[in-house]
Amino acid sequence: MNTSAPVLTAAAARVIDAVKVYGSGDTEVRALDGVTVEFPAARFTAIMGPSGSGKSTLMHCAAGLDTLTSGSAHIGATDLSVLDDRRLTLLRRDRIGFVFQAFNLLPTLTVAENITLPMDLAGQRGDSEWIDALIDVVGLRDRLHHRPSELSGGQQQRVAVARAFAGRPDVVFADEPTGNLDSRSGEEVLGLLGRTVREMDRTVVMVTHDPVAASHADEVVFLADGRLVDRMPDPTPGRVLDRMKDLDPKGGA
Ligand code: ADP
């Protein structure tokens, strides 16, 4: 083997020829119309596109929350289409983290308990050194015994970010993670997602309609009408905005 050959970046997640059809006959919608895309490991990828372009559908199918009509979705080397419901649930629990627009924290639990909840439910101890490092990265060391209601929105989303990464998943999917935050808190959460990728070698895939949010990613993939239409490495807010204007002159994202 030639050890000086460049190391190819492995895909943490990918979809191949992904088609998703909702409804049938007159009401049929092709939400995904033959998308092939990979999300490289240890990278931060944003999915952008006009409203209705298929962003959420792509994320849900890539993350095993929904199934494709045809084509395949893979987490690492695992083909999700061959898994039964039980194995799919275990895969989501053990190998995928989620951050949603609504923080989805349990109000009666402390910050520390919310962070380790998925592992506690799974009867796993977790890697305490890793979780400890994570708590510092998200800046919640002095809030561990607070309840979510005692925290700002930005702090609550930082708890959700820590929870998503706590089990060292192969990939974290974030669906409009800054949608409920003011711009300053949103910037903090995005900076945090970026730091977790760059400093802790994690993989993040984020759906967003916000060019500023997308510019925190290493790369942006653009969807239009259920198809992958472009990829942009090293995005800036201005370039993302210009591309979006081409895709959606009405600005309905
Ligand atoms: P985006 O996230 O880019 O706004 P979506 O993935 O939510 O786009 O939707 C893509 C298309 O699929 C839209 O036309 C939407 O109306 C349709 N769609 C999404 N979910 C459903 C569903 N459960 N039933 C029927 N149509 C759906």
PDB file of C-alpha atoms and ligand atoms in Angstrom:
ATOM      1  CA  MET A   1       0.000   0.000   0.000  1.00  0.00           C
ATOM      2  CA  ASN A   2       1.265   3.443  -0.851  1.00  0.00           C
ATOM      3  CA  THR A   3       1.148   5.232   2.503  1.00  0.00           C
ATOM      4  CA  SER A   4       1.851   8.616   0.938  1.00  0.00           C
ATOM      5  CA  ALA A   5      -1.447   8.541  -0.982  1.00  0.00           C
ATOM      6  CA  PRO A   6      -3.888  11.200   0.190  1.00  0.00           C
ATOM      7  CA  VAL A   7      -6.381   9.955   2.746  1.00  0.00           C
ATOM      8  CA  LEU A   8      -9.868  10.066   1.297  1.00  0.00           C
ATOM      9  CA  THR A   9     -12.441  11.520   3.646  1.00  0.00           C
ATOM     10  CA  ALA A  10     -14.877   8.813   4.663  1.00  0.00           C
ATOM     11  CA  ALA A  11     -18.587   9.572   4.485  1.00  0.00           C
ATOM     12  CA  ALA A  12     -20.336   9.534   7.852  1.00  0.00           C
ATOM     13  CA  ALA A  13     -23.675   9.467   6.055  1.00  0.00           C
ATOM     14  CA  ARG A  14     -24.825   9.337   2.461  1.00  0.00           C
ATOM     15  CA  VAL A  15     -27.885   8.861   0.294  1.00  0.00           C
ATOM     16  CA  ILE A  16     -27.740   7.300  -3.172  1.00  0.00           C
ATOM     17  CA  ASP A  17     -30.399   7.906  -5.857  1.00  0.00           C
ATOM     18  CA  ALA A  18     -32.787   8.960  -3.098  1.00  0.00           C
ATOM     19  CA  VAL A  19     -36.402   9.299  -4.184  1.00  0.00           C
ATOM     20  CA  LYS A  20     -39.205  10.167  -1.781  1.00  0.00           C
ATOM     21  CA  VAL A  21     -42.761  10.383  -3.055  1.00  0.00           C
ATOM     22  CA  TYR A  22     -45.604  11.537  -0.843  1.00  0.00           C
ATOM     23  CA  GLY A  23     -49.195  10.765  -1.808  1.00  0.00           C
ATOM     24  CA  SER A  24     -50.287   9.354  -5.145  1.00  0.00           C
ATOM     25  CA  GLY A  25     -52.127  10.325  -8.304  1.00  0.00           C
ATOM     26  CA  ASP A  26     -53.081  13.990  -8.485  1.00  0.00           C
ATOM     27  CA  THR A  27     -51.692  14.707  -5.040  1.00  0.00           C
ATOM     28  CA  GLU A  28     -48.320  13.035  -5.646  1.00  0.00           C
ATOM     29  CA  VAL A  29     -45.296  15.089  -4.537  1.00  0.00           C
ATOM     30  CA  ARG A  30     -41.745  14.043  -5.378  1.00  0.00           C
ATOM     31  CA  ALA A  31     -40.034  15.568  -2.346  1.00  0.00           C
ATOM     32  CA  LEU A  32     -36.716  13.960  -3.343  1.00  0.00           C
ATOM     33  CA  ASP A  33     -36.162  13.309  -7.021  1.00  0.00           C
ATOM     34  CA  GLY A  34     -32.928  11.293  -7.288  1.00  0.00           C
ATOM     35  CA  VAL A  35     -30.522  12.843  -4.792  1.00  0.00           C
ATOM     36  CA  THR A  36     -27.042  11.411  -4.332  1.00  0.00           C
ATOM     37  CA  VAL A  37     -24.996  13.175  -1.698  1.00  0.00           C
ATOM     38  CA  GLU A  38     -22.457  12.279   0.940  1.00  0.00           C
ATOM     39  CA  PHE A  39     -21.753  13.960   4.231  1.00  0.00           C
ATOM     40  CA  PRO A  40     -18.031  13.575   4.986  1.00  0.00           C
ATOM     41  CA  ALA A  41     -16.852  12.534   8.439  1.00  0.00           C
ATOM     42  CA  ALA A  42     -15.391  15.224  10.697  1.00  0.00           C
ATOM     43  CA  ARG A  43     -16.989  17.961   8.593  1.00  0.00           C
ATOM     44  CA  PHE A  44     -19.844  20.415   9.084  1.00  0.00           C
ATOM     45  CA  THR A  45     -22.259  20.339   6.138  1.00  0.00           C
ATOM     46  CA  ALA A  46     -25.282  22.621   5.727  1.00  0.00           C
ATOM     47  CA  ILE A  47     -28.290  21.725   3.567  1.00  0.00           C
ATOM     48  CA  MET A  48     -29.955  24.769   2.002  1.00  0.00           C
ATOM     49  CA  GLY A  49     -32.663  25.400  -0.537  1.00  0.00           C
ATOM     50  CA  PRO A  50     -35.949  27.229  -0.997  1.00  0.00           C
ATOM     51  CA  SER A  51     -38.967  26.283   1.091  1.00  0.00           C
ATOM     52  CA  GLY A  52     -40.358  22.952  -0.119  1.00  0.00           C
ATOM     53  CA  SER A  53     -37.108  21.965  -1.889  1.00  0.00           C
ATOM     54  CA  GLY A  54     -36.799  18.759   0.182  1.00  0.00           C
ATOM     55  CA  LYS A  55     -34.316  19.736   2.921  1.00  0.00           C
ATOM     56  CA  SER A  56     -36.255  18.237   5.836  1.00  0.00           C
ATOM     57  CA  THR A  57     -37.167  15.153   3.844  1.00  0.00           C
ATOM     58  CA  LEU A  58     -33.506  14.595   2.957  1.00  0.00           C
ATOM     59  CA  MET A  59     -32.450  14.983   6.569  1.00  0.00           C
ATOM     60  CA  HIS A  60     -35.199  12.714   7.892  1.00  0.00           C
ATOM     61  CA  CYS A  61     -34.409   9.976   5.366  1.00  0.00           C
ATOM     62  CA  ALA A  62     -30.624  10.261   5.854  1.00  0.00           C
ATOM     63  CA  ALA A  63     -31.123   9.984   9.626  1.00  0.00           C
ATOM     64  CA  GLY A  64     -33.476   7.009   9.511  1.00  0.00           C
ATOM     65  CA  LEU A  65     -36.468   8.998  10.793  1.00  0.00           C
ATOM     66  CA  ASP A  66     -38.307   8.325   7.524  1.00  0.00           C
ATOM     67  CA  THR A  67     -37.878   5.793   4.720  1.00  0.00           C
ATOM     68  CA  LEU A  68     -37.133   6.409   1.044  1.00  0.00           C
ATOM     69  CA  THR A  69     -39.480   5.381  -1.758  1.00  0.00           C
ATOM     70  CA  SER A  70     -36.411   4.159  -3.664  1.00  0.00           C
ATOM     71  CA  GLY A  71     -32.649   4.497  -3.423  1.00  0.00           C
ATOM     72  CA  SER A  72     -30.679   3.981  -0.245  1.00  0.00           C
ATOM     73  CA  ALA A  73     -29.496   5.822   2.852  1.00  0.00           C
ATOM     74  CA  HIS A  74     -26.346   4.839   4.737  1.00  0.00           C
ATOM     75  CA  ILE A  75     -24.832   5.693   8.087  1.00  0.00           C
ATOM     76  CA  GLY A  76     -21.160   4.750   7.699  1.00  0.00           C
ATOM     77  CA  ALA A  77     -21.224   1.310   6.095  1.00  0.00           C
ATOM     78  CA  THR A  78     -24.750   0.501   7.320  1.00  0.00           C
ATOM     79  CA  ASP A  79     -27.554   0.485   4.731  1.00  0.00           C
ATOM     80  CA  LEU A  80     -30.648   1.731   6.579  1.00  0.00           C
ATOM     81  CA  SER A  81     -33.079   0.274   4.038  1.00  0.00           C
ATOM     82  CA  VAL A  82     -32.344  -3.295   5.170  1.00  0.00           C
ATOM     83  CA  LEU A  83     -32.908  -2.628   8.880  1.00  0.00           C
ATOM     84  CA  ASP A  84     -36.164  -3.539  10.595  1.00  0.00           C
ATOM     85  CA  ASP A  85     -37.814  -0.993  12.920  1.00  0.00           C
ATOM     86  CA  ARG A  86     -36.083  -2.283  16.033  1.00  0.00           C
ATOM     87  CA  ARG A  87     -32.598  -2.179  14.524  1.00  0.00           C
ATOM     88  CA  LEU A  88     -33.315   1.248  13.047  1.00  0.00           C
ATOM     89  CA  THR A  89     -34.339   2.528  16.487  1.00  0.00           C
ATOM     90  CA  LEU A  90     -31.121   1.140  17.996  1.00  0.00           C
ATOM     91  CA  LEU A  91     -29.044   2.683  15.220  1.00  0.00           C
ATOM     92  CA  ARG A  92     -30.645   6.104  15.811  1.00  0.00           C
ATOM     93  CA  ARG A  93     -30.053   5.759  19.529  1.00  0.00           C
ATOM     94  CA  ASP A  94     -26.454   4.581  19.342  1.00  0.00           C
ATOM     95  CA  ARG A  95     -25.039   6.218  16.215  1.00  0.00           C
ATOM     96  CA  ILE A  96     -26.977   9.418  15.551  1.00  0.00           C
ATOM     97  CA  GLY A  97     -27.527  12.603  17.552  1.00  0.00           C
ATOM     98  CA  PHE A  98     -30.299  15.122  16.927  1.00  0.00           C
ATOM     99  CA  VAL A  99     -30.710  18.842  17.600  1.00  0.00           C
ATOM    100  CA  PHE A 100     -34.109  20.323  16.811  1.00  0.00           C
ATOM    101  CA  GLN A 101     -35.419  23.877  16.604  1.00  0.00           C
ATOM    102  CA  ALA A 102     -37.438  23.316  19.787  1.00  0.00           C
ATOM    103  CA  PHE A 103     -34.830  22.308  22.323  1.00  0.00           C
ATOM    104  CA  ASN A 104     -36.808  19.257  23.536  1.00  0.00           C
ATOM    105  CA  LEU A 105     -35.289  19.189  27.030  1.00  0.00           C
ATOM    106  CA  LEU A 106     -37.089  17.525  29.922  1.00  0.00           C
ATOM    107  CA  PRO A 107     -38.126  20.303  32.324  1.00  0.00           C
ATOM    108  CA  THR A 108     -37.933  18.230  35.513  1.00  0.00           C
ATOM    109  CA  LEU A 109     -34.350  17.081  34.910  1.00  0.00           C
ATOM    110  CA  THR A 110     -31.189  19.077  35.561  1.00  0.00           C
ATOM    111  CA  VAL A 111     -28.807  20.094  32.790  1.00  0.00           C
ATOM    112  CA  ALA A 112     -26.483  17.205  33.685  1.00  0.00           C
ATOM    113  CA  GLU A 113     -29.362  14.716  33.659  1.00  0.00           C
ATOM    114  CA  ASN A 114     -30.666  16.019  30.327  1.00  0.00           C
ATOM    115  CA  ILE A 115     -27.223  15.616  28.754  1.00  0.00           C
ATOM    116  CA  THR A 116     -26.875  11.973  29.783  1.00  0.00           C
ATOM    117  CA  LEU A 117     -30.566  11.053  29.386  1.00  0.00           C
ATOM    118  CA  PRO A 118     -30.248   9.119  26.088  1.00  0.00           C
ATOM    119  CA  MET A 119     -27.446   7.008  27.575  1.00  0.00           C
ATOM    120  CA  ASP A 120     -29.293   6.542  30.860  1.00  0.00           C
ATOM    121  CA  LEU A 121     -32.368   5.319  28.967  1.00  0.00           C
ATOM    122  CA  ALA A 122     -30.171   2.926  27.005  1.00  0.00           C
ATOM    123  CA  GLY A 123     -28.601   1.626  30.219  1.00  0.00           C
ATOM    124  CA  GLN A 124     -25.183   2.828  29.071  1.00  0.00           C
ATOM    125  CA  ARG A 125     -22.639   4.493  31.314  1.00  0.00           C
ATOM    126  CA  GLY A 126     -21.139   6.679  28.634  1.00  0.00           C
ATOM    127  CA  ASP A 127     -17.596   7.960  28.457  1.00  0.00           C
ATOM    128  CA  SER A 128     -17.311  10.290  31.447  1.00  0.00           C
ATOM    129  CA  GLU A 129     -14.098  11.957  30.226  1.00  0.00           C
ATOM    130  CA  TRP A 130     -15.717  12.719  26.896  1.00  0.00           C
ATOM    131  CA  ILE A 131     -18.857  14.131  28.515  1.00  0.00           C
ATOM    132  CA  ASP A 132     -16.720  16.196  30.857  1.00  0.00           C
ATOM    133  CA  ALA A 133     -14.801  17.694  27.916  1.00  0.00           C
ATOM    134  CA  LEU A 134     -18.082  18.347  26.118  1.00  0.00           C
ATOM    135  CA  ILE A 135     -19.499  20.246  29.089  1.00  0.00           C
ATOM    136  CA  ASP A 136     -16.534  22.610  28.895  1.00  0.00           C
ATOM    137  CA  VAL A 137     -16.829  23.042  25.123  1.00  0.00           C
ATOM    138  CA  VAL A 138     -20.491  24.037  25.458  1.00  0.00           C
ATOM    139  CA  GLY A 139     -19.712  26.227  28.486  1.00  0.00           C
ATOM    140  CA  LEU A 140     -22.226  24.691  30.896  1.00  0.00           C
ATOM    141  CA  ARG A 141     -19.926  23.741  33.765  1.00  0.00           C
ATOM    142  CA  ASP A 142     -21.554  26.218  36.194  1.00  0.00           C
ATOM    143  CA  ARG A 143     -25.123  25.332  35.102  1.00  0.00           C
ATOM    144  CA  LEU A 144     -25.077  21.556  35.533  1.00  0.00           C
ATOM    145  CA  HIS A 145     -27.540  21.500  38.438  1.00  0.00           C
ATOM    146  CA  HIS A 146     -29.947  24.058  36.978  1.00  0.00           C
ATOM    147  CA  ARG A 147     -33.258  23.114  35.353  1.00  0.00           C
ATOM    148  CA  PRO A 148     -33.954  24.158  31.745  1.00  0.00           C
ATOM    149  CA  SER A 149     -36.449  26.843  32.862  1.00  0.00           C
ATOM    150  CA  GLU A 150     -33.605  28.606  34.680  1.00  0.00           C
ATOM    151  CA  LEU A 151     -31.617  28.946  31.455  1.00  0.00           C
ATOM    152  CA  SER A 152     -31.834  31.280  28.449  1.00  0.00           C
ATOM    153  CA  GLY A 153     -32.889  29.862  25.067  1.00  0.00           C
ATOM    154  CA  GLY A 154     -29.279  29.856  23.884  1.00  0.00           C
ATOM    155  CA  GLN A 155     -28.148  27.974  26.981  1.00  0.00           C
ATOM    156  CA  GLN A 156     -30.968  25.450  26.539  1.00  0.00           C
ATOM    157  CA  GLN A 157     -29.903  24.802  22.965  1.00  0.00           C
ATOM    158  CA  ARG A 158     -26.317  24.339  24.183  1.00  0.00           C
ATOM    159  CA  VAL A 159     -27.631  21.611  26.508  1.00  0.00           C
ATOM    160  CA  ALA A 160     -29.367  20.009  23.521  1.00  0.00           C
ATOM    161  CA  VAL A 161     -26.094  20.178  21.561  1.00  0.00           C
ATOM    162  CA  ALA A 162     -24.187  18.504  24.421  1.00  0.00           C
ATOM    163  CA  ARG A 163     -26.903  15.831  24.664  1.00  0.00           C
ATOM    164  CA  ALA A 164     -26.678  15.164  20.919  1.00  0.00           C
ATOM    165  CA  PHE A 165     -22.904  14.583  21.117  1.00  0.00           C
ATOM    166  CA  ALA A 166     -22.814  12.819  24.498  1.00  0.00           C
ATOM    167  CA  GLY A 167     -22.892   9.272  23.115  1.00  0.00           C
ATOM    168  CA  ARG A 168     -20.174  10.051  20.507  1.00  0.00           C
ATOM    169  CA  PRO A 169     -22.548   9.442  17.586  1.00  0.00           C
ATOM    170  CA  ASP A 170     -21.235   8.976  14.048  1.00  0.00           C
ATOM    171  CA  VAL A 171     -23.208  12.025  12.949  1.00  0.00           C
ATOM    172  CA  VAL A 172     -25.351  14.763  14.496  1.00  0.00           C
ATOM    173  CA  PHE A 173     -28.280  16.047  12.440  1.00  0.00           C
ATOM    174  CA  ALA A 174     -29.470  19.549  13.316  1.00  0.00           C
ATOM    175  CA  ASP A 175     -32.806  20.830  11.961  1.00  0.00           C
ATOM    176  CA  GLU A 176     -32.915  24.656  11.991  1.00  0.00           C
ATOM    177  CA  PRO A 177     -31.083  24.650  15.365  1.00  0.00           C
ATOM    178  CA  THR A 178     -31.076  28.453  15.588  1.00  0.00           C
ATOM    179  CA  GLY A 179     -34.670  28.958  14.463  1.00  0.00           C
ATOM    180  CA  ASN A 180     -35.871  29.819  17.974  1.00  0.00           C
ATOM    181  CA  LEU A 181     -32.876  31.918  19.006  1.00  0.00           C
ATOM    182  CA  ASP A 182     -31.944  35.595  18.766  1.00  0.00           C
ATOM    183  CA  SER A 183     -29.016  36.213  16.448  1.00  0.00           C
ATOM    184  CA  ARG A 184     -26.403  36.425  19.208  1.00  0.00           C
ATOM    185  CA  SER A 185     -27.444  33.122  20.840  1.00  0.00           C
ATOM    186  CA  GLY A 186     -27.763  31.616  17.389  1.00  0.00           C
ATOM    187  CA  GLU A 187     -24.177  32.610  16.574  1.00  0.00           C
ATOM    188  CA  GLU A 188     -23.024  31.006  19.830  1.00  0.00           C
ATOM    189  CA  VAL A 189     -24.751  27.719  19.056  1.00  0.00           C
ATOM    190  CA  LEU A 190     -23.400  27.705  15.489  1.00  0.00           C
ATOM    191  CA  GLY A 191     -19.897  28.487  16.724  1.00  0.00           C
ATOM    192  CA  LEU A 192     -20.275  25.609  19.123  1.00  0.00           C
ATOM    193  CA  LEU A 193     -21.340  23.170  16.399  1.00  0.00           C
ATOM    194  CA  GLY A 194     -18.332  24.284  14.343  1.00  0.00           C
ATOM    195  CA  ARG A 195     -15.942  23.893  17.290  1.00  0.00           C
ATOM    196  CA  THR A 196     -17.250  20.420  18.074  1.00  0.00           C
ATOM    197  CA  VAL A 197     -16.533  19.409  14.468  1.00  0.00           C
ATOM    198  CA  ARG A 198     -13.075  20.999  14.303  1.00  0.00           C
ATOM    199  CA  GLU A 199     -11.774  20.388  17.817  1.00  0.00           C
ATOM    200  CA  MET A 200     -13.494  17.090  18.582  1.00  0.00           C
ATOM    201  CA  ASP A 201     -13.600  15.545  15.088  1.00  0.00           C
ATOM    202  CA  ARG A 202     -17.383  15.263  15.067  1.00  0.00           C
ATOM    203  CA  THR A 203     -19.688  15.252  12.026  1.00  0.00           C
ATOM    204  CA  VAL A 204     -22.621  17.654  11.736  1.00  0.00           C
ATOM    205  CA  VAL A 205     -25.310  17.913   9.052  1.00  0.00           C
ATOM    206  CA  MET A 206     -27.544  20.965   9.492  1.00  0.00           C
ATOM    207  CA  VAL A 207     -30.701  21.998   7.670  1.00  0.00           C
ATOM    208  CA  THR A 208     -31.135  25.754   7.583  1.00  0.00           C
ATOM    209  CA  HIS A 209     -32.716  28.483   5.474  1.00  0.00           C
ATOM    210  CA  ASP A 210     -30.395  31.142   6.934  1.00  0.00           C
ATOM    211  CA  PRO A 211     -27.309  32.074   4.823  1.00  0.00           C
ATOM    212  CA  VAL A 212     -25.470  33.322   7.926  1.00  0.00           C
ATOM    213  CA  ALA A 213     -26.074  30.000   9.699  1.00  0.00           C
ATOM    214  CA  ALA A 214     -24.990  28.071   6.594  1.00  0.00           C
ATOM    215  CA  SER A 215     -21.743  30.084   6.408  1.00  0.00           C
ATOM    216  CA  HIS A 216     -20.585  28.395   9.631  1.00  0.00           C
ATOM    217  CA  ALA A 217     -20.427  25.076   7.758  1.00  0.00           C
ATOM    218  CA  ASP A 218     -17.392  23.721   5.886  1.00  0.00           C
ATOM    219  CA  GLU A 219     -19.604  23.142   2.877  1.00  0.00           C
ATOM    220  CA  VAL A 220     -23.166  23.940   1.783  1.00  0.00           C
ATOM    221  CA  VAL A 221     -25.213  21.607  -0.423  1.00  0.00           C
ATOM    222  CA  PHE A 222     -28.116  23.221  -2.255  1.00  0.00           C
ATOM    223  CA  LEU A 223     -31.419  21.568  -3.090  1.00  0.00           C
ATOM    224  CA  ALA A 224     -34.088  22.800  -5.498  1.00  0.00           C
ATOM    225  CA  ASP A 225     -37.246  20.884  -6.421  1.00  0.00           C
ATOM    226  CA  GLY A 226     -36.009  17.727  -4.721  1.00  0.00           C
ATOM    227  CA  ARG A 227     -32.670  17.680  -6.537  1.00  0.00           C
ATOM    228  CA  LEU A 228     -29.109  18.451  -5.519  1.00  0.00           C
ATOM    229  CA  VAL A 229     -28.166  21.465  -7.626  1.00  0.00           C
ATOM    230  CA  ASP A 230     -24.887  22.736  -6.181  1.00  0.00           C
ATOM    231  CA  ARG A 231     -22.211  22.352  -3.508  1.00  0.00           C
ATOM    232  CA  MET A 232     -20.230  25.285  -2.099  1.00  0.00           C
ATOM    233  CA  PRO A 233     -17.069  24.737  -0.042  1.00  0.00           C
ATOM    234  CA  ASP A 234     -15.955  27.465   2.397  1.00  0.00           C
ATOM    235  CA  PRO A 235     -19.216  29.422   2.170  1.00  0.00           C
ATOM    236  CA  THR A 236     -19.633  33.074   3.081  1.00  0.00           C
ATOM    237  CA  PRO A 237     -23.056  34.604   3.889  1.00  0.00           C
ATOM    238  CA  GLY A 238     -22.882  36.774   0.744  1.00  0.00           C
ATOM    239  CA  ARG A 239     -22.100  33.927  -1.641  1.00  0.00           C
ATOM    240  CA  VAL A 240     -24.775  31.702  -0.075  1.00  0.00           C
ATOM    241  CA  LEU A 241     -27.330  34.503  -0.327  1.00  0.00           C
ATOM    242  CA  ASP A 242     -26.467  35.106  -4.006  1.00  0.00           C
ATOM    243  CA  ARG A 243     -26.840  31.397  -4.787  1.00  0.00           C
ATOM    244  CA  MET A 244     -30.185  31.296  -2.965  1.00  0.00           C
ATOM    245  CA  LYS A 245     -31.424  34.295  -4.965  1.00  0.00           C
ATOM    246  CA  ASP A 246     -30.687  32.343  -8.169  1.00  0.00           C
ATOM    247  CA  LEU A 247     -32.551  29.298  -6.876  1.00  0.00           C
ATOM    248  CA  ASP A 248     -35.504  31.173  -5.465  1.00  0.00           C
ATOM    249  CA  PRO A 249     -35.920  34.645  -6.960  1.00  0.00           C
ATOM    250  CA  LYS A 250     -39.057  35.146  -4.870  1.00  0.00           C
ATOM    251  CA  GLY A 251     -37.001  34.637  -1.701  1.00  0.00           C
ATOM    252  CA  GLY A 252     -39.476  32.193  -0.199  1.00  0.00           C
ATOM    253  CA  ALA A 253     -36.892  30.187   1.768  1.00  0.00           C
TER     254      ALA A 253
HETATM  255  P1  ADP B   1     -38.145  21.893   2.955  1.00  0.00           P
HETATM  256  O1  ADP B   1     -37.624  21.276   4.220  1.00  0.00           O
HETATM  257  O2  ADP B   1     -37.050  22.235   1.970  1.00  0.00           O
HETATM  258  O3  ADP B   1     -39.052  23.059   3.179  1.00  0.00           O
HETATM  259  P2  ADP B   1     -39.728  19.468   2.763  1.00  0.00           P
HETATM  260  O4  ADP B   1     -38.753  18.350   2.728  1.00  0.00           O
HETATM  261  O5  ADP B   1     -40.404  19.769   4.053  1.00  0.00           O
HETATM  262  O6  ADP B   1     -39.007  20.781   2.183  1.00  0.00           O
HETATM  263  O7  ADP B   1     -40.858  19.225   1.691  1.00  0.00           O
HETATM  264  C1  ADP B   1     -40.601  18.885   0.316  1.00  0.00           C
HETATM  265  C2  ADP B   1     -41.919  18.689  -0.414  1.00  0.00           C
HETATM  266  O8  ADP B   1     -42.582  17.548   0.107  1.00  0.00           O
HETATM  267  C3  ADP B   1     -42.892  19.855  -0.232  1.00  0.00           C
HETATM  268  O9  ADP B   1     -43.608  20.015  -1.444  1.00  0.00           O
HETATM  269  C4  ADP B   1     -43.797  19.376   0.883  1.00  0.00           C
HETATM  270  O10 ADP B   1     -45.071  19.973   0.762  1.00  0.00           O
HETATM  271  C5  ADP B   1     -43.848  17.887   0.628  1.00  0.00           C
HETATM  272  N1  ADP B   1     -44.072  17.112   1.860  1.00  0.00           N
HETATM  273  C6  ADP B   1     -43.224  17.072   2.926  1.00  0.00           C
HETATM  274  N2  ADP B   1     -43.701  16.240   3.879  1.00  0.00           N
HETATM  275  C7  ADP B   1     -44.869  15.744   3.402  1.00  0.00           C
HETATM  276  C8  ADP B   1     -45.856  14.820   3.896  1.00  0.00           C
HETATM  277  N3  ADP B   1     -45.721  14.224   5.085  1.00  0.00           N
HETATM  278  N4  ADP B   1     -46.936  14.565   3.118  1.00  0.00           N
HETATM  279  C9  ADP B   1     -47.070  15.133   1.908  1.00  0.00           C
HETATM  280  N5  ADP B   1     -46.187  16.003   1.377  1.00  0.00           N
HETATM  281  C10 ADP B   1     -45.109  16.299   2.099  1.00  0.00           C
END
